[in-house]
Short mmCIF file of C-alpha atoms in Angstrom, two decimals:
data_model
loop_
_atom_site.label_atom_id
_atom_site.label_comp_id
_atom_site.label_asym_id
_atom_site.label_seq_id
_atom_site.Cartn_x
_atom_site.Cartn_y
_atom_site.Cartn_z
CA UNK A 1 -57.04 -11.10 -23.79
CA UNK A 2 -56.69 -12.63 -27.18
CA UNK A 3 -54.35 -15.03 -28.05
CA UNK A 4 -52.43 -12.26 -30.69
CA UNK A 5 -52.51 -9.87 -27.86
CA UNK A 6 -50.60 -11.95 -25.40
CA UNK A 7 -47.60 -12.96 -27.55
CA UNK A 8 -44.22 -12.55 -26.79
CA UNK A 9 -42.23 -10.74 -30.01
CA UNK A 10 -38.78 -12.19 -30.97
CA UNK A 11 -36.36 -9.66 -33.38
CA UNK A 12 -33.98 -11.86 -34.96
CA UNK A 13 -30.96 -10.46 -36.28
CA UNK A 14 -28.05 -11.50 -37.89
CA UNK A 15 -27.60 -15.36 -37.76
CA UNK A 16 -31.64 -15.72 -36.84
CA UNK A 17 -33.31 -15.14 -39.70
CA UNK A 18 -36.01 -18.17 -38.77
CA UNK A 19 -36.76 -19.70 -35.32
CA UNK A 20 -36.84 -23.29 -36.04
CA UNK A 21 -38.29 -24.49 -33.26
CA UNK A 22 -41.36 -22.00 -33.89
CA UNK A 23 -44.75 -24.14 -34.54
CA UNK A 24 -45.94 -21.30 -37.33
CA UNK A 25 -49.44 -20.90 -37.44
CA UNK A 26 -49.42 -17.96 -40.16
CA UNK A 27 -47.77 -15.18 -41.36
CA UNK A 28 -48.73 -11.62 -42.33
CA UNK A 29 -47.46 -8.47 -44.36
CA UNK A 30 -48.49 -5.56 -42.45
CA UNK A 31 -47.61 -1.20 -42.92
CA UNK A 32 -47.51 1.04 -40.28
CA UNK A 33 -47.61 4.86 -40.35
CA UNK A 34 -43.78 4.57 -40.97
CA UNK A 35 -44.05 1.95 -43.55
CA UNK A 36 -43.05 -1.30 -44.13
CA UNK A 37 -41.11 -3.48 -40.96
CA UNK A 38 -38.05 -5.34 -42.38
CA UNK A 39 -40.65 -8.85 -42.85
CA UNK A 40 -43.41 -10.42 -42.56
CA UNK A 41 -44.85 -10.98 -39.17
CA UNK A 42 -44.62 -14.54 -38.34
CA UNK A 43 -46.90 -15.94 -35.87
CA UNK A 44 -46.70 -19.20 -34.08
CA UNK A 45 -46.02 -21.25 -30.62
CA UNK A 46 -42.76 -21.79 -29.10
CA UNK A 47 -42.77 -23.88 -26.42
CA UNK A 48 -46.69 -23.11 -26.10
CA UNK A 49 -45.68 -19.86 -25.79
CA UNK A 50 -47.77 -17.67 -28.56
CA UNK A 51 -44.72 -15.47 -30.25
CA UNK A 52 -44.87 -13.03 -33.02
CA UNK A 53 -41.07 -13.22 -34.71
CA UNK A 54 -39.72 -10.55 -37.39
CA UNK A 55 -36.59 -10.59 -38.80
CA UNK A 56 -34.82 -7.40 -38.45
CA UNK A 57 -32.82 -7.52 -41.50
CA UNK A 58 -35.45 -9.35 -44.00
CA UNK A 59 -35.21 -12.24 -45.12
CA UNK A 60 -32.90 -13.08 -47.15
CA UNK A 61 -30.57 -11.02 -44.77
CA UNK A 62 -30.49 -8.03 -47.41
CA UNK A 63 -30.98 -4.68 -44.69
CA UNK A 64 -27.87 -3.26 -43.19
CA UNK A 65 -28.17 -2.24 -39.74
CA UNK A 66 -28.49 2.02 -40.38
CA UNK A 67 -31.21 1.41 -42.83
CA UNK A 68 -33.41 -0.83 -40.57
CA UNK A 69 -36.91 0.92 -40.33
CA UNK A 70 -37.01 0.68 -36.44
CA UNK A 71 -39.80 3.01 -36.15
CA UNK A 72 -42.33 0.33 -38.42
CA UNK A 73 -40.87 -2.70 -37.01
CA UNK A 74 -41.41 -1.92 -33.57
CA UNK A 75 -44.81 -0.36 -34.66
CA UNK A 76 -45.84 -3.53 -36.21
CA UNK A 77 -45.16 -5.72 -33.23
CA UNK A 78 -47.35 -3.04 -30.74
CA UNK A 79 -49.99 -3.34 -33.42
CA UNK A 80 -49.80 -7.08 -33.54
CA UNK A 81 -50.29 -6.74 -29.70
CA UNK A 82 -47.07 -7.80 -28.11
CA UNK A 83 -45.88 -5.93 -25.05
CA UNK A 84 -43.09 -8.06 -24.39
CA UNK A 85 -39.94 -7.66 -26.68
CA UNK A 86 -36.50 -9.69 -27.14
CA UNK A 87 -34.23 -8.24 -29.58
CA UNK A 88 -31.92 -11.01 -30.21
CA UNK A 89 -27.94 -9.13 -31.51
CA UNK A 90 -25.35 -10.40 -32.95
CA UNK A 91 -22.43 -8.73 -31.13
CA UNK A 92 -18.71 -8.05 -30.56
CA UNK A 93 -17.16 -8.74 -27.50
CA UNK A 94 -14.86 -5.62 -25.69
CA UNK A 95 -14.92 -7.21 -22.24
CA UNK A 96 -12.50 -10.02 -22.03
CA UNK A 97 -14.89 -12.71 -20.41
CA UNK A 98 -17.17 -11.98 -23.74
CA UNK A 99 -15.28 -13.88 -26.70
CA UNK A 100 -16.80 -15.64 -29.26
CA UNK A 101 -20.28 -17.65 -28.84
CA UNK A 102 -20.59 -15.99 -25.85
CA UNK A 103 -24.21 -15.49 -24.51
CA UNK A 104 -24.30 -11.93 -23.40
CA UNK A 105 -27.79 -10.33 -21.50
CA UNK A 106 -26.55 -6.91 -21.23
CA UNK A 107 -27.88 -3.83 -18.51
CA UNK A 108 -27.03 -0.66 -20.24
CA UNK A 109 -26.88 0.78 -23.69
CA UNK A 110 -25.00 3.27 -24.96
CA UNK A 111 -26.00 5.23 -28.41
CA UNK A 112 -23.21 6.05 -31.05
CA UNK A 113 -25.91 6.09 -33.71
CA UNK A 114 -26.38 9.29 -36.27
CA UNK A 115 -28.88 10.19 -38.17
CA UNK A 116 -31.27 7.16 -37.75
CA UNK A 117 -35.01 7.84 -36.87
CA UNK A 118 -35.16 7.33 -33.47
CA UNK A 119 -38.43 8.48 -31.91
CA UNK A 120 -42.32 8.18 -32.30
CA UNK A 121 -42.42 11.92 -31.26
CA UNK A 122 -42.25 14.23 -33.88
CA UNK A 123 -43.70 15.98 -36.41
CA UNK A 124 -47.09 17.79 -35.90
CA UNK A 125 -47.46 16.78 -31.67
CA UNK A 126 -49.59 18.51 -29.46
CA UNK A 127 -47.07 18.60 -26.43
CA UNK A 128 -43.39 17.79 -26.30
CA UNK A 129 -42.81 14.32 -24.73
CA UNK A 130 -39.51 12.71 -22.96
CA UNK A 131 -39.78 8.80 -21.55
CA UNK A 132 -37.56 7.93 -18.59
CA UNK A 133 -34.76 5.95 -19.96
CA UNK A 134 -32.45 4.80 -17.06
CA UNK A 135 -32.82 1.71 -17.51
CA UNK A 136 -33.13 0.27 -21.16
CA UNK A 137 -33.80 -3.26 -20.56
CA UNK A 138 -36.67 -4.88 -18.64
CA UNK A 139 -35.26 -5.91 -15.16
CA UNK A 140 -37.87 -8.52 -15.05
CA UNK A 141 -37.18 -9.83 -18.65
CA UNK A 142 -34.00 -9.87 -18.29
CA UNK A 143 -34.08 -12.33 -14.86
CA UNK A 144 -36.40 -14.38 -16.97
CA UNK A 145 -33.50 -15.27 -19.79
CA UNK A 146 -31.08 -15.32 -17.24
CA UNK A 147 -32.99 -18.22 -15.01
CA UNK A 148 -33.80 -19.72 -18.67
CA UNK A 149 -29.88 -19.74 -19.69
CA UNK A 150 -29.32 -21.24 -16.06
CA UNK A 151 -31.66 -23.29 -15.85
CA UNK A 152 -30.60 -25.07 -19.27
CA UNK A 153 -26.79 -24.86 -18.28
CA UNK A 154 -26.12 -22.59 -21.21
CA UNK A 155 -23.29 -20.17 -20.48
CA UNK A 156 -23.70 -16.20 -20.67
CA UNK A 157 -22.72 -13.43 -19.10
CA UNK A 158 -25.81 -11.31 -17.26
CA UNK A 159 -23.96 -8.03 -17.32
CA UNK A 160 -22.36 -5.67 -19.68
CA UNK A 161 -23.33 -2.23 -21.62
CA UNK A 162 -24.38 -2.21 -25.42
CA UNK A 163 -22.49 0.02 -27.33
CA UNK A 164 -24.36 0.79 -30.68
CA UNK A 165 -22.25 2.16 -33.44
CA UNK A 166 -23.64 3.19 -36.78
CA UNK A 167 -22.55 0.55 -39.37
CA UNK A 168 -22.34 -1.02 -41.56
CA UNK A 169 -18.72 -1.14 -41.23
CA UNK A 170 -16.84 -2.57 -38.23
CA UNK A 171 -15.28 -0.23 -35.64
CA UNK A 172 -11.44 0.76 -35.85
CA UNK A 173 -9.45 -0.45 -32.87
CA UNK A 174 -9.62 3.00 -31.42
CA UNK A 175 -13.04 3.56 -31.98
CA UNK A 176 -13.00 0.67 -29.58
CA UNK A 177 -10.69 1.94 -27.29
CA UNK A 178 -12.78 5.07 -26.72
CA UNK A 179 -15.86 3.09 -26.10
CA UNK A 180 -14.11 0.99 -23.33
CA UNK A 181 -13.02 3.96 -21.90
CA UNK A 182 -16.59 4.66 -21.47
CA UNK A 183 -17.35 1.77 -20.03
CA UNK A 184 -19.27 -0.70 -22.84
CA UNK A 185 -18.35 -3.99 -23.06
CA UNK A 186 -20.05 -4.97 -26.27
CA UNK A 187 -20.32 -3.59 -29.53
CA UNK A 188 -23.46 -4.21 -32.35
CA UNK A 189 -25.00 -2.31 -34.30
CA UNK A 190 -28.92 -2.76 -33.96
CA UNK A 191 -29.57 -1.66 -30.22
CA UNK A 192 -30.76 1.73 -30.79
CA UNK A 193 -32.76 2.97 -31.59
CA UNK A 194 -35.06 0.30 -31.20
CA UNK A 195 -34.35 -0.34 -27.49
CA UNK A 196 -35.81 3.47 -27.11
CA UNK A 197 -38.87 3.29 -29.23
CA UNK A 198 -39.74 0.11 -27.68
CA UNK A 199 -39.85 2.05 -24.45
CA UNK A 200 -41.83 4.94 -25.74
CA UNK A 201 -44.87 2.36 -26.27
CA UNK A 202 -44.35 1.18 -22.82
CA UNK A 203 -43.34 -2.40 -23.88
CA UNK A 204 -41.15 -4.42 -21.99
CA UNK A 205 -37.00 -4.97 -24.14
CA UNK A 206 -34.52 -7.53 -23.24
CA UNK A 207 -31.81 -7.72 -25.59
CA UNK A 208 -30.26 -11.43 -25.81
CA UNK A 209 -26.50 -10.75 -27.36
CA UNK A 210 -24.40 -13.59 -28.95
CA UNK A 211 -20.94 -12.50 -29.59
CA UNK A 212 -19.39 -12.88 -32.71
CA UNK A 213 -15.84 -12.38 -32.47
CA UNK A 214 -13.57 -10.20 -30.55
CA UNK A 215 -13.87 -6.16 -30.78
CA UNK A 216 -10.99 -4.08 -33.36
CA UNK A 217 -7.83 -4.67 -31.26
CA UNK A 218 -9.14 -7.37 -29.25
CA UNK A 219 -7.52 -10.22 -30.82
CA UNK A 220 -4.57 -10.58 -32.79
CA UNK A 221 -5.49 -10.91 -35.99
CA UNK A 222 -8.61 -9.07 -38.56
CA UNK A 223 -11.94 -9.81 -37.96
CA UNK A 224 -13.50 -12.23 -40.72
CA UNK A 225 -17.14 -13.36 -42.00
CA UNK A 226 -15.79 -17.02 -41.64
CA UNK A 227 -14.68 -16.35 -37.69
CA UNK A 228 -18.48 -14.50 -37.38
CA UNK A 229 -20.29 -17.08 -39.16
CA UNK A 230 -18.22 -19.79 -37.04
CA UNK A 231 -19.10 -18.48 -33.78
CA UNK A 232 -23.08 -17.76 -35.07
CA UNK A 233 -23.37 -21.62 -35.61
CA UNK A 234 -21.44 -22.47 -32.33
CA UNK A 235 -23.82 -19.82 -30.19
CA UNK A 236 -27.05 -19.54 -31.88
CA UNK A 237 -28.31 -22.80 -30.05
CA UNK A 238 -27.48 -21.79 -26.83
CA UNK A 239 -29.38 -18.93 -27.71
CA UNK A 240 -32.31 -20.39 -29.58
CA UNK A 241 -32.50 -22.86 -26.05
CA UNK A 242 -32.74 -19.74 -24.14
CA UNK A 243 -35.81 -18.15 -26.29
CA UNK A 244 -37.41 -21.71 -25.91
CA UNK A 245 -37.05 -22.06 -22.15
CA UNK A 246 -37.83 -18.40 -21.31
CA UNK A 247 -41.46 -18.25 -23.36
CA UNK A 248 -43.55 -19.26 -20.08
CA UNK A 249 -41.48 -17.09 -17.76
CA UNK A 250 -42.20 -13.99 -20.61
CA UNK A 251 -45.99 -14.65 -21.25
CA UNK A 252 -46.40 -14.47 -17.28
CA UNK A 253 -45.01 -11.24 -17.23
CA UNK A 254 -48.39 -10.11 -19.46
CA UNK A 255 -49.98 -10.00 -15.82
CA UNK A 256 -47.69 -7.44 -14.33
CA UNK A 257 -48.27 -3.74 -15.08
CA UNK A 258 -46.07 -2.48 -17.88
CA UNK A 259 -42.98 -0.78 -16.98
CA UNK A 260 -44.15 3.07 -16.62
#
């Protein structure tokens, strides 16, 4: 197996545009069948680790989350050979214990979405097909960041269910009190639909969730960019230590079958 073909692929989203600890050993503009992915590909070693990192916004950050082109961007990582995906979210926190810089490596997703395009299978198929989506995230990938963030004492929850709303705009307060009553802890923006087309290549999703501030109604006053981009810079390196500590656990993962 080459060395492109057994890279782990990082999605950075809002507040990880780069990956500075990333030892870049080129970059490449690629199209896919559904066009353009938000970047370039980005190729390096992290930790030793060879990783293929795309930002899912662009960069600049200049994509909001509903016109993300999920469909190339996931493309572009299968083509670039990864198997293994973490979609790193910035996130808001429903569940008390999640506030602000919290670390957040959820189980379950649920899809408030509309109108994005959300599956490899359409258009002129032979036969209809329907993946198994119980479970969203890759069990194993998911113990992997979760020994990582342990392992480097970095605090995070290693529970909770993804709620993805549409964007851009933030939620009401009860558009969040629905979505507690149906049981999500977390709200972003970017989890679907690219959680699902990752699965309908067979590759291997772990979302890694930093919380940005407290849900609509959560906390006592409005949400502001100054309170998100505060908690960003107090979270992002407990995440950016989890990515780096997690790479070997992920590349061995190469040598297990892919999840069916």
């Amino acid at each position: 197996m080459s060395e492109t073909s057994s890279a782990v692929g990082i999605i950075g989203g809002t507040g990880l545009t780069t990956l500075s600890g990333l030892k870049i050993t080129g970059a490449r503009t690629v199209e896919t069948p559904w066009g353009a992915p938000s970047s370039e590909l980005t190729e390096g070693r992290l930790d030793g680790q060879p990783v293929v990192f795309l930002s899912r916004h662009g960069n600049p950050h200049r994509i909001p989350p509903h016109e993300v082109n999920y469909r190339a961007n996931i493309k572009a990582l299968y083509d670039a050979g990864v198997r293994t995906v973490i979609g790193v979210n910035a996130v808001g926190g429903i569940h008390p214990d999640m506030g602000p810089a919290c670390v957040v490596i959820p189980e379950q997703i649920i899809d408030y979405t509309w109108g994005r395009a959300g599956t490899f299978f359409e258009g002129d198929l032979e036969r209809v097909t329907h993946i198994d989506f119980t479970w969203p995230y890759d069990k194993a990938g998911r113990d992997v960041l979760m020994q990582a963030a342990t392992a480097h004492e970095v605090s995070f929850a290693g529970f909770g269910v993804y709620g993805a709303t549409q964007g851009p705009r933030l939620e009401t307060a009860a558009e969040i009190r629905r979505m507690e009553r149906d049981g999500c802890d977390l709200v972003g923006m970017t989890g679907m639909p690219e959680a699902a087309l990752a699965a309908e290549l067979g590759m291997r999703y772990v979302c890694l969730g930093l919380v940005v501030n407290r849900a609509a109604g959560k906390s006592d006053h409005v949400i502001t960019m100054e309170e998100i981009e505060a908690a960003i810079e107090q979270g992002m390196s407990g995440v950016r230590q989890i990515l780096e500590v997690s790479m070997a656990g992920l590349g061995a993962l190469m040598a297990l079958p892919q999840p069916s």
